Coordinates of C-alpha atoms (C1' of nucleotides) in Angstrom, one line a residue:
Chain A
X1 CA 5.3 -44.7 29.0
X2 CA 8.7 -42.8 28.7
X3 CA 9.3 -43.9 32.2
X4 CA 9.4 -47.8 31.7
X5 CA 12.8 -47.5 30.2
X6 CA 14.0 -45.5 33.2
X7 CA 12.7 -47.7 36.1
X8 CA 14.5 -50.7 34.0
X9 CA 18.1 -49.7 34.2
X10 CA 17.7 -48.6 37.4
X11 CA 16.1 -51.9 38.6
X12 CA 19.2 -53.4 36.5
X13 CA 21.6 -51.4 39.0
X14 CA 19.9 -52.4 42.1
X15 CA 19.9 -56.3 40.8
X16 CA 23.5 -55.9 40.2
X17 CA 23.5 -54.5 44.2
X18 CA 22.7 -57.8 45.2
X19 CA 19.2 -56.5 45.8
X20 CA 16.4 -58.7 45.3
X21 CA 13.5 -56.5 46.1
X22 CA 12.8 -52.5 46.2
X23 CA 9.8 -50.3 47.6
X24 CA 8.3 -47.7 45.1
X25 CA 10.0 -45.2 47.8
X26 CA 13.8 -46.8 47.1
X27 CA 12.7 -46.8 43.3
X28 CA 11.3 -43.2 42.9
X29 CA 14.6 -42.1 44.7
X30 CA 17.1 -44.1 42.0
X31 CA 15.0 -42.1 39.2
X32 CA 14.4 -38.9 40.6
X33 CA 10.5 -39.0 40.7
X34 CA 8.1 -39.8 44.1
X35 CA 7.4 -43.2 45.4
X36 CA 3.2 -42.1 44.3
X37 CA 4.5 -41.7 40.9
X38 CA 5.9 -44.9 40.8
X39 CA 3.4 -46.9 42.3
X40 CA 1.0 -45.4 39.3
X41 CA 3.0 -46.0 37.0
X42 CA 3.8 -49.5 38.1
X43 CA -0.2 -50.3 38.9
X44 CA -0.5 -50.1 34.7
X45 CA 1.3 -53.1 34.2
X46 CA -0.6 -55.0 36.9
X47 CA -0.2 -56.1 40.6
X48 CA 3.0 -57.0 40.8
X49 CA 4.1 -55.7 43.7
X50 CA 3.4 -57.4 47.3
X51 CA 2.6 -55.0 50.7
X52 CA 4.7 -54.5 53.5
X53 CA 7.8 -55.5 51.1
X54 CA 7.8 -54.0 48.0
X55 CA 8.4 -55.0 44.2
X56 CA 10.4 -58.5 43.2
X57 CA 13.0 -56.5 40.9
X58 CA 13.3 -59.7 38.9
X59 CA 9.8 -60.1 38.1
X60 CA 9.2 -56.5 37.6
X61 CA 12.0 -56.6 34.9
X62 CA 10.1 -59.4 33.1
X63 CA 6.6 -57.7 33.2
X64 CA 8.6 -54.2 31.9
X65 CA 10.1 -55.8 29.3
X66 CA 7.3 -57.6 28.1
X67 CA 5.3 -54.5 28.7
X68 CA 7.9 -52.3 25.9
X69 CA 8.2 -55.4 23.6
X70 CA 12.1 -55.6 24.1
X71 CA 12.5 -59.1 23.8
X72 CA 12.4 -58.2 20.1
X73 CA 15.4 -57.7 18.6
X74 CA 15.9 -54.4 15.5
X75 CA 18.0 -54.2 12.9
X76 CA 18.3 -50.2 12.4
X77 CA 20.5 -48.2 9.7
X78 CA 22.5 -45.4 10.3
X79 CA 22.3 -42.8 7.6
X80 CA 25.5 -40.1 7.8
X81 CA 28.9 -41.4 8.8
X82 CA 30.1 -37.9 9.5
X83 CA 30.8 -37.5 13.1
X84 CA 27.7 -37.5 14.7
X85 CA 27.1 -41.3 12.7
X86 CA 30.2 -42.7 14.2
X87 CA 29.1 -41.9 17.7
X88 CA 26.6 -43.6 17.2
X89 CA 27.4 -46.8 15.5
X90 CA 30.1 -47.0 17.8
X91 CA 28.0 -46.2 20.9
X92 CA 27.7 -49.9 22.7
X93 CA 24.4 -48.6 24.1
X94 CA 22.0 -49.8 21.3
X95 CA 23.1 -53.0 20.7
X96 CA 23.0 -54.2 24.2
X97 CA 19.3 -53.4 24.2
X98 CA 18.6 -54.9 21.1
X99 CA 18.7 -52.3 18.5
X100 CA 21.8 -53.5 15.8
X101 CA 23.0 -50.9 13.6
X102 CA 23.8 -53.4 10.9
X103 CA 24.4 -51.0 7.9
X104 CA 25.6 -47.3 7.3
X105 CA 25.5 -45.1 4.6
X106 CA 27.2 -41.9 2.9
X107 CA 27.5 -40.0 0.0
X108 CA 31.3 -40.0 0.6
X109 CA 32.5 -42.4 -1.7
X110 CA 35.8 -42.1 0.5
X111 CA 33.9 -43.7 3.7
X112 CA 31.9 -46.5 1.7
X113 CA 33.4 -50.0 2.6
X114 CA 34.7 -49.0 5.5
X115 CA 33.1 -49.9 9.2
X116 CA 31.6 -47.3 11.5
X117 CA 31.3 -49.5 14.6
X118 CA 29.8 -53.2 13.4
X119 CA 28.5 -51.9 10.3
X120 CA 29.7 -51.7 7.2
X121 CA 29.2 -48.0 4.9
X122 CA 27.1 -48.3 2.0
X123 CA 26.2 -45.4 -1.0
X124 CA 23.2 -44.1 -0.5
X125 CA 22.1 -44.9 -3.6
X126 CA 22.3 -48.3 -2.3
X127 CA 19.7 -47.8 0.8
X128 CA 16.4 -49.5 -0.8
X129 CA 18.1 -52.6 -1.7
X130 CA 20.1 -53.0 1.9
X131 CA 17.6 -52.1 3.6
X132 CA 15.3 -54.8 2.2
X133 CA 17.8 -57.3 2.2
X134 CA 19.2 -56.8 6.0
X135 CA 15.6 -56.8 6.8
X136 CA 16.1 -53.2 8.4
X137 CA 12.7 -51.8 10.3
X138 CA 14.9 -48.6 12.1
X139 CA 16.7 -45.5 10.8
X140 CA 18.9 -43.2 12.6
X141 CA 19.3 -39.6 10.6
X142 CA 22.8 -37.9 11.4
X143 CA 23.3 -36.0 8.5
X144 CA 23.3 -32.3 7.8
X145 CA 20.1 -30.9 7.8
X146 CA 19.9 -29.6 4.3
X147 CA 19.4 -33.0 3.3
X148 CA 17.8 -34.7 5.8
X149 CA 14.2 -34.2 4.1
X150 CA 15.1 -36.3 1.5
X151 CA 16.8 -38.9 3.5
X152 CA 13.7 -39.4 5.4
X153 CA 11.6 -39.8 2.0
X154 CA 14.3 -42.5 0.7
X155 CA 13.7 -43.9 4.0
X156 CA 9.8 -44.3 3.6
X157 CA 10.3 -45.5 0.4
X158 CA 12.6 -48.2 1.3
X159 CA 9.9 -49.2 3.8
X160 CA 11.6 -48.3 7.2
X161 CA 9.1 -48.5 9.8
X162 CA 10.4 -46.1 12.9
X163 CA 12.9 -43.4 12.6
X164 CA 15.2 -41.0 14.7
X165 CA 15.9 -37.7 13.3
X166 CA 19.5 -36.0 14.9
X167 CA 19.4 -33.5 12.0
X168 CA 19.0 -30.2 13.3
X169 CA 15.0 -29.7 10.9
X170 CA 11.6 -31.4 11.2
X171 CA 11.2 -34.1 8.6
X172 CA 7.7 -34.2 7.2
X173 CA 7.1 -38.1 6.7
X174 CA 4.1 -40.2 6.2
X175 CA 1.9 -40.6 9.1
X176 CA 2.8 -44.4 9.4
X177 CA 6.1 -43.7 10.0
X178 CA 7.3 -42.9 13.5
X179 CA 9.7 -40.3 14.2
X180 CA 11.4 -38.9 17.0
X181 CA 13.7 -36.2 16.9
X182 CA 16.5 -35.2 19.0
X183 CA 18.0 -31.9 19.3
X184 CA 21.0 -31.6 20.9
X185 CA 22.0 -28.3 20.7
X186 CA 18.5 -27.6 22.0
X187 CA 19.4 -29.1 25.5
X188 CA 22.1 -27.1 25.8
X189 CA 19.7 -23.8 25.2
X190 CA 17.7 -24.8 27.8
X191 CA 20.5 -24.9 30.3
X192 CA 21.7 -21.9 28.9
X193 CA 18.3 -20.2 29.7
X194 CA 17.6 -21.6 33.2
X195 CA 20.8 -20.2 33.5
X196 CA 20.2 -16.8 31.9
X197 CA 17.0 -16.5 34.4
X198 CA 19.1 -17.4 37.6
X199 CA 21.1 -14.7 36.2
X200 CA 18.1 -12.1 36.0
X201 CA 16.6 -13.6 39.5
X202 CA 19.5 -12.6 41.2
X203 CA 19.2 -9.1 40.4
X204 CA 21.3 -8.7 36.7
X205 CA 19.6 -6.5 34.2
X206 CA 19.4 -8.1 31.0
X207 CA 22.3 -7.6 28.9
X208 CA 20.7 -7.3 25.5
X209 CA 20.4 -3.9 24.5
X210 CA 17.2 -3.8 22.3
X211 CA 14.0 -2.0 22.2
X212 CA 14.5 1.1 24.5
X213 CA 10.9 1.6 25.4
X214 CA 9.5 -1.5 24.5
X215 CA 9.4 -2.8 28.1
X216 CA 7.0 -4.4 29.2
X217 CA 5.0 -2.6 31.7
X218 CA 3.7 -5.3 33.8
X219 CA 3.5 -9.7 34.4
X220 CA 7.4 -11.6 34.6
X221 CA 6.5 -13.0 31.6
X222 CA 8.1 -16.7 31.1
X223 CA 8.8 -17.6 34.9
X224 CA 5.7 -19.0 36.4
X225 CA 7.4 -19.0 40.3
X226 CA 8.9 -15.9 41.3
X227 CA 11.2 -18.3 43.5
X228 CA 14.5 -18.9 43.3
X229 CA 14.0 -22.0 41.8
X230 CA 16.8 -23.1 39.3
X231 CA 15.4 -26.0 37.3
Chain B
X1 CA 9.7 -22.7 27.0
X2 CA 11.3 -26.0 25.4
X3 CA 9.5 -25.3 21.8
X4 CA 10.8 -21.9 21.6
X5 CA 14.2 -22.8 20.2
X6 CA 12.6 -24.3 17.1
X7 CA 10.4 -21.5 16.7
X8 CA 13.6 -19.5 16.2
X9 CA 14.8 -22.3 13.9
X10 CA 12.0 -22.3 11.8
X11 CA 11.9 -18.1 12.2
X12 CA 15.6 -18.3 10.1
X13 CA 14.4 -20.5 7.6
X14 CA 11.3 -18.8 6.6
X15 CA 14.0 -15.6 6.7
X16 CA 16.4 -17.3 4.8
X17 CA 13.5 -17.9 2.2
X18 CA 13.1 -14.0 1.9
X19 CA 9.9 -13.9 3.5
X20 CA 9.3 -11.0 6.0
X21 CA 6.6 -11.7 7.8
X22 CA 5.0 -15.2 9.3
X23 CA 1.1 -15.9 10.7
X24 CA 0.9 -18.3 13.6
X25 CA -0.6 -21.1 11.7
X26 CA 2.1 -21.2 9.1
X27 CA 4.7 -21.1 11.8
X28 CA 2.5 -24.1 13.0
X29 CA 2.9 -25.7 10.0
X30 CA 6.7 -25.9 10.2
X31 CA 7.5 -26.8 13.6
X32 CA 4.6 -29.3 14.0
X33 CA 2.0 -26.9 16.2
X34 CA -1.4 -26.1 15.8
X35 CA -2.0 -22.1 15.4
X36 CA -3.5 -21.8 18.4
X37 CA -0.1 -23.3 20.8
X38 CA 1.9 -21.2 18.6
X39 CA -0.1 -17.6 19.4
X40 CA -0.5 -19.0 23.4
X41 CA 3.3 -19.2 23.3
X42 CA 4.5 -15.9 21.2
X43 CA 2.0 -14.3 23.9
X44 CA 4.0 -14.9 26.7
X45 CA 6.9 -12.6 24.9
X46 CA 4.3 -9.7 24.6
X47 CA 1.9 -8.2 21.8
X48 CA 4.3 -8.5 18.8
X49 CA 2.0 -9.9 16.0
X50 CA 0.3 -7.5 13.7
X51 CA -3.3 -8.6 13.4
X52 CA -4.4 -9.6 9.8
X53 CA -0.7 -9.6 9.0
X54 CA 1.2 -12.2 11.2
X55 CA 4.1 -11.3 13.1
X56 CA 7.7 -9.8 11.8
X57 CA 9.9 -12.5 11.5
X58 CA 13.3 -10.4 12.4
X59 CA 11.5 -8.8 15.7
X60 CA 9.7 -12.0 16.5
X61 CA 13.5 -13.8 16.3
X62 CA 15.0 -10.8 18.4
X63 CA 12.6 -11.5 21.1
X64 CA 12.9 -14.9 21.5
X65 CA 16.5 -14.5 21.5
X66 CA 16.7 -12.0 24.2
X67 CA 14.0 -14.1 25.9
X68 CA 16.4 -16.9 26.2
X69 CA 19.4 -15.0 26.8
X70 CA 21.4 -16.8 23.2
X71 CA 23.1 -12.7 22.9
X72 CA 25.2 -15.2 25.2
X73 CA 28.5 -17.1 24.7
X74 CA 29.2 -19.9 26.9
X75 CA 32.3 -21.8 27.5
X76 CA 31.8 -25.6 27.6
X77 CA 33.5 -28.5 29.2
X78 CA 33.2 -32.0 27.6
X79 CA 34.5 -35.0 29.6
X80 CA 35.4 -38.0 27.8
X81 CA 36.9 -38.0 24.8
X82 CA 35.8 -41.6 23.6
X83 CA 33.2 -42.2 20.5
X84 CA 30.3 -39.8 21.6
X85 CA 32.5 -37.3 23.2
X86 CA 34.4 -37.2 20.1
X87 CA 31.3 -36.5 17.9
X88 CA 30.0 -34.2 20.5
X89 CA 33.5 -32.1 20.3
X90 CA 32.9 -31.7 16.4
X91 CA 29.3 -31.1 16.2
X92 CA 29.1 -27.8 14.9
X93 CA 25.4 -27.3 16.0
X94 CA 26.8 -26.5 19.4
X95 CA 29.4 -23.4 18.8
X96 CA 27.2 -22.2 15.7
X97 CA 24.9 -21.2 18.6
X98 CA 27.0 -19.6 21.6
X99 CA 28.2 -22.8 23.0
X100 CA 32.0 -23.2 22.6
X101 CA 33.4 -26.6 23.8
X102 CA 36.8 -25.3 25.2
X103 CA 38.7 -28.1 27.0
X104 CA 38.0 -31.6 26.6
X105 CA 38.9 -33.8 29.7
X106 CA 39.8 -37.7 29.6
X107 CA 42.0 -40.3 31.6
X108 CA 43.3 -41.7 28.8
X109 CA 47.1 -40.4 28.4
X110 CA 47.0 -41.6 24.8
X111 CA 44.5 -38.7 24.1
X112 CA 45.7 -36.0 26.3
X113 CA 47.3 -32.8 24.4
X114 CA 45.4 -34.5 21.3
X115 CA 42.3 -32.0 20.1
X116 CA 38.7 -33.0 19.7
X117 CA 37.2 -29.9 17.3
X118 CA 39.1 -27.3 18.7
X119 CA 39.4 -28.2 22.6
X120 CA 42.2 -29.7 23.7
X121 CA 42.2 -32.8 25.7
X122 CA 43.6 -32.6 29.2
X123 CA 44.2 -35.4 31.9
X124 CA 41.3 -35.2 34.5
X125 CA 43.3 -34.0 37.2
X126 CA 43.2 -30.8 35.7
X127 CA 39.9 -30.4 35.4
X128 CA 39.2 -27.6 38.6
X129 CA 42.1 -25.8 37.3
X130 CA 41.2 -25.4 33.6
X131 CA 37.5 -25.2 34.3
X132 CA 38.4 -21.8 36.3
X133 CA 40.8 -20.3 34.4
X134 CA 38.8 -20.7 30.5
X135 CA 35.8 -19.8 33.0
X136 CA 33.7 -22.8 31.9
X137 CA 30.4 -22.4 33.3
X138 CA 28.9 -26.0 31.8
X139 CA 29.8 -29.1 30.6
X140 CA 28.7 -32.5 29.3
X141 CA 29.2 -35.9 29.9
X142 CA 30.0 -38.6 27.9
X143 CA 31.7 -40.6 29.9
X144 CA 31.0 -44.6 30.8
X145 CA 27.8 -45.1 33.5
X146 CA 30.0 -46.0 35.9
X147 CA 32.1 -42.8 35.9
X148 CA 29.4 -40.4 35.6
X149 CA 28.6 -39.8 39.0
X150 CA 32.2 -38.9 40.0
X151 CA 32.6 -36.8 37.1
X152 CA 29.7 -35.0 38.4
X153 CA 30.7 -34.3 41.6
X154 CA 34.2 -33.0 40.3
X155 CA 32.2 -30.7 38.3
X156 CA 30.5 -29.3 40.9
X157 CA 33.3 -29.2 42.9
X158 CA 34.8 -26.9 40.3
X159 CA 31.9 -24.6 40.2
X160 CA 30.3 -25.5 37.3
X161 CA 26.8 -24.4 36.4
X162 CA 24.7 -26.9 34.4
X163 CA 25.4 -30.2 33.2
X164 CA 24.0 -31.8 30.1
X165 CA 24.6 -36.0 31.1
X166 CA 24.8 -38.3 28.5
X167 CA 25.4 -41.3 30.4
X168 CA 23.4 -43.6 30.6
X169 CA 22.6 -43.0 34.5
X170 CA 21.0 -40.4 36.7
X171 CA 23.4 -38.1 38.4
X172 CA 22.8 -36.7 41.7
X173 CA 23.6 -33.0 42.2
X174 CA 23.7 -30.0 44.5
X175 CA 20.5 -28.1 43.9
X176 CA 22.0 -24.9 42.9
X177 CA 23.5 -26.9 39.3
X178 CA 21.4 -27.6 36.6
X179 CA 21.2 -30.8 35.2
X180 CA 19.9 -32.4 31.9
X181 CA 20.3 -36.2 30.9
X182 CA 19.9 -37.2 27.5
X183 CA 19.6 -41.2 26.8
X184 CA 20.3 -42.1 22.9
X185 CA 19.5 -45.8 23.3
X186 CA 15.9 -44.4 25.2
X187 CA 14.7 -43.0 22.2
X188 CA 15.0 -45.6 20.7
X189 CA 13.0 -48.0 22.9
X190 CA 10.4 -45.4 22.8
X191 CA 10.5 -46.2 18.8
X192 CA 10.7 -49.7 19.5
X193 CA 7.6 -49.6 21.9
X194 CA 5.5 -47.8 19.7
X195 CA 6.5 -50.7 16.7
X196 CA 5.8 -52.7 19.4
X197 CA 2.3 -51.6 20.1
X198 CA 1.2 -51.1 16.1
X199 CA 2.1 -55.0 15.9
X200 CA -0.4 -55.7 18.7
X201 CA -3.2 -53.5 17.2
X202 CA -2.7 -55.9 14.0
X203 CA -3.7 -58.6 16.6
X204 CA -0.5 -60.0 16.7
X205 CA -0.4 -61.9 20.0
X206 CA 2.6 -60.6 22.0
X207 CA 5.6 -62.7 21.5
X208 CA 7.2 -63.4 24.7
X209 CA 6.6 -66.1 26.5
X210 CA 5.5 -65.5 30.4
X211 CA 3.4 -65.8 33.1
X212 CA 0.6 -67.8 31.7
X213 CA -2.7 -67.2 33.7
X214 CA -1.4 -64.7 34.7
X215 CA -3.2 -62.2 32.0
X216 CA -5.3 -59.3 33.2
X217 CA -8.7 -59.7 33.2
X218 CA -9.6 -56.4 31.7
X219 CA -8.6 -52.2 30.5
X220 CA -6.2 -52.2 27.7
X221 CA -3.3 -51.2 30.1
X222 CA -1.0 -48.3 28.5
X223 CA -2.4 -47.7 25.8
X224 CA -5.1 -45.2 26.3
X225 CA -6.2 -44.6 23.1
X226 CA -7.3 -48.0 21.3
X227 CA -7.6 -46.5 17.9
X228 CA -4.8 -47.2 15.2
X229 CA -2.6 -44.2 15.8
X230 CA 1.1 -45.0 15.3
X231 CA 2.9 -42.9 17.5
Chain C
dC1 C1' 3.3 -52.1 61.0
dC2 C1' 4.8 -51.1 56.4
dA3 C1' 4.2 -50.5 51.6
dT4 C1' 1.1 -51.2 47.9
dG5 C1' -2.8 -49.9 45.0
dT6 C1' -6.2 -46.4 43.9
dG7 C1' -9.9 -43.0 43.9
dA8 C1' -10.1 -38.0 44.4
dA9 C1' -7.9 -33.5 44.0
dA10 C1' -4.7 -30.5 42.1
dG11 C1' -1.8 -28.8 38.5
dC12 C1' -0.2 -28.1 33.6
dG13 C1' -0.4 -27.9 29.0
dT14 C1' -3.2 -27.9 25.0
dT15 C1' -7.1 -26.8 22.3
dC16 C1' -11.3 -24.2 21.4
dA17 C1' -13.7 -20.3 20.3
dC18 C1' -14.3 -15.7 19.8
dA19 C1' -13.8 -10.8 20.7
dG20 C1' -10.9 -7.1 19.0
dC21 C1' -8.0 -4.7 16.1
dG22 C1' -5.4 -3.5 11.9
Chain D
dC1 C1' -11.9 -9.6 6.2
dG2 C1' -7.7 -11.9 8.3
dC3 C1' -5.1 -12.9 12.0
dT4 C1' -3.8 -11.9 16.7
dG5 C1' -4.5 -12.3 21.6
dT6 C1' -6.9 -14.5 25.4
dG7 C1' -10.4 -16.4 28.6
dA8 C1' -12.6 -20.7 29.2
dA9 C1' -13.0 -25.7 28.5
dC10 C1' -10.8 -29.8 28.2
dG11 C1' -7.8 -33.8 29.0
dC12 C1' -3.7 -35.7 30.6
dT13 C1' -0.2 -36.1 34.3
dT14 C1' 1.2 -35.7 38.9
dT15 C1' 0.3 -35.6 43.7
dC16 C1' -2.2 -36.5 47.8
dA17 C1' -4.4 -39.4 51.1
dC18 C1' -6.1 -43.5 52.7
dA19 C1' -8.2 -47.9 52.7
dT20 C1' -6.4 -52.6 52.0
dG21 C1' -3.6 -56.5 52.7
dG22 C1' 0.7 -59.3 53.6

DNA sequence: CCATGTGAAAGCGTTCACAGCG
DNA sequence: CGCTGTGAACGCTTTCACATGG
């Protein structure tokens, strides 16, 4: 459930409110979904929840964070100490969930033995060995995408277990090995076209000159409501 | 359509390989889609496949382009200058494709009239004023939690358009701006909880220690599928 | 009386399968 | 003969509505 994660911080916040218990209503609103939603989601993990009052916070933080495994602590390596890599070894958001970026590595021999947040940078050529030895399970990918294929196989081979791709490709990897990937220039396209279609909804013409005649003749293609919903 | 950036990415690699023209399941192959999603989404576009053939690569990357409006330029906003704002403000994904981070924003005075890329950093004060006169139209945050939601009113205030939020919180906004969050340290519990779950279907009892009788009778909760599949 | 928990209904996105065209 | 374009089937997610229980 992508959600879990979600309902946690915000049950975090409303502990840190002094609150001690919160309705599915109260909840959905802190997350941006409906209180239906919540409940559903919340009936997976069990019957936690008591009627006419709502959900213990405290309790519903335990079963959550039994329920994603989070009392486990990862050590993950960060591969690419160009800019995107110190961002995020220095970003204080992994470690106080439990994922410690306890190694780094680069093919700039100018950056190796230096820190990029807690960890110190090691040659790439070094990844198999550190990896084993700092008992690494977690990669994050931040380098270029040109070579970001062949980080991942050096990656498998090392025997990294999950892995989170930043590089602008898809990396092809064994089907054992988890990978997410994050765009994040793609976020900003998608504002940019919700944007774009608020443009054309009001009225604007498109601006691109193209295909003269090519038109279309009928069906707003890509908008499904014709309202002037913005996203 | 969220997949059809990467169709365009993967459209300019096959281009840059010299080939001309594409069929859907190839295109499949390299952006992880069956053949059948990829057709079902080029459809929406209109008819420009060639049947037997596949579709023309340069045409197919000219529609998607004017599809999602990337003819273009926007001017960006990025508040907080810290570690990820930093990386954000250097990321050369982001003016590579139409989106040029012109002013940076921060409290610290240290940082002000320093550069991140090639935006300047300016005290927050100044953020209505700069935002109309470079005619900034969206912005990001990176920014603490705590700050977020402030910054996003300001932003509003200033007439922004569409806010991509990389703190760590939800941010509540007038309907008529478009908002985005994107949670680094989320992505990797999703990791985690899949690592989590593979451990379990070894039979690995779960580790943490709770409410003892308290274990459901029956259903596999979240897990819908109880075959091996990692992720 | 209020809020949960849950079937039933609705909505979306994906996949299948094949007709149709170059 | 190959590959597109698309209606129909499928499955998953979200929403609705209400019975149930503190």
């Amino acid at each position: 459930m992508r959600r879990l994660p979600v309902y946690l911080r915000a049950l975090l916040d409303a502990h840190n409110e002094g609150l001690v218990t919160i309705s599915s209503d109260e909840l959905g609103n802190r997350v941006g979904a409906n209180a239906a939603q919540v409940r559903k989601d919340l009936s997976y993990l069990g019957s936690y929840g008591t009627r006419g009052i709502g959900y213990d916070i405290e309790l519903l933080q335990q079963q959550i964070n039994r329920q994603l495994g989070l009392d486990k602590q990862f050590n993950v390596a960060l591969v690419g100490a160009g800019n995107l890599g110190q961002a995020l070894g220095n970003y204080g958001g992994f470690a106080e969930r439990g994922f410690h970026v306890v190694a780094a590595f680069d093919t700039d021999q100018r950056k190796v033995g230096h820190k990029v947040g807690a960890a110190e940078v090691f040659p790439l050529s070094e990844l198999g060995r550190v990896v084993r030895e700092k008992n690494i399970t977690m990669a994050l990918i931040a380098t270029p995408a040109s070579v970001a294929q062949d980080i991942a196989d050096r990656l498998v081979e090392a025997g990294v277990s999950s892995v989170l791709n930043f590089a602008p490709t898809i990396v092809n990897m064994s089907p054992e090995v988890c990978v997410r990937k994050v765009d994040l220039a793609v976020e900003l396209q998608i504002l940019g076209y919700y944007d774009h279609l608020r443009e054309v909804d009001r009225g604007g013409a498109v601006a691109a000159g193209g295909a003269g005649s090519a038109a279309p003749s009928e069906a707003p293609p890509m908008a499904p409501a014709p309202t002037p919903r913005s996203c």
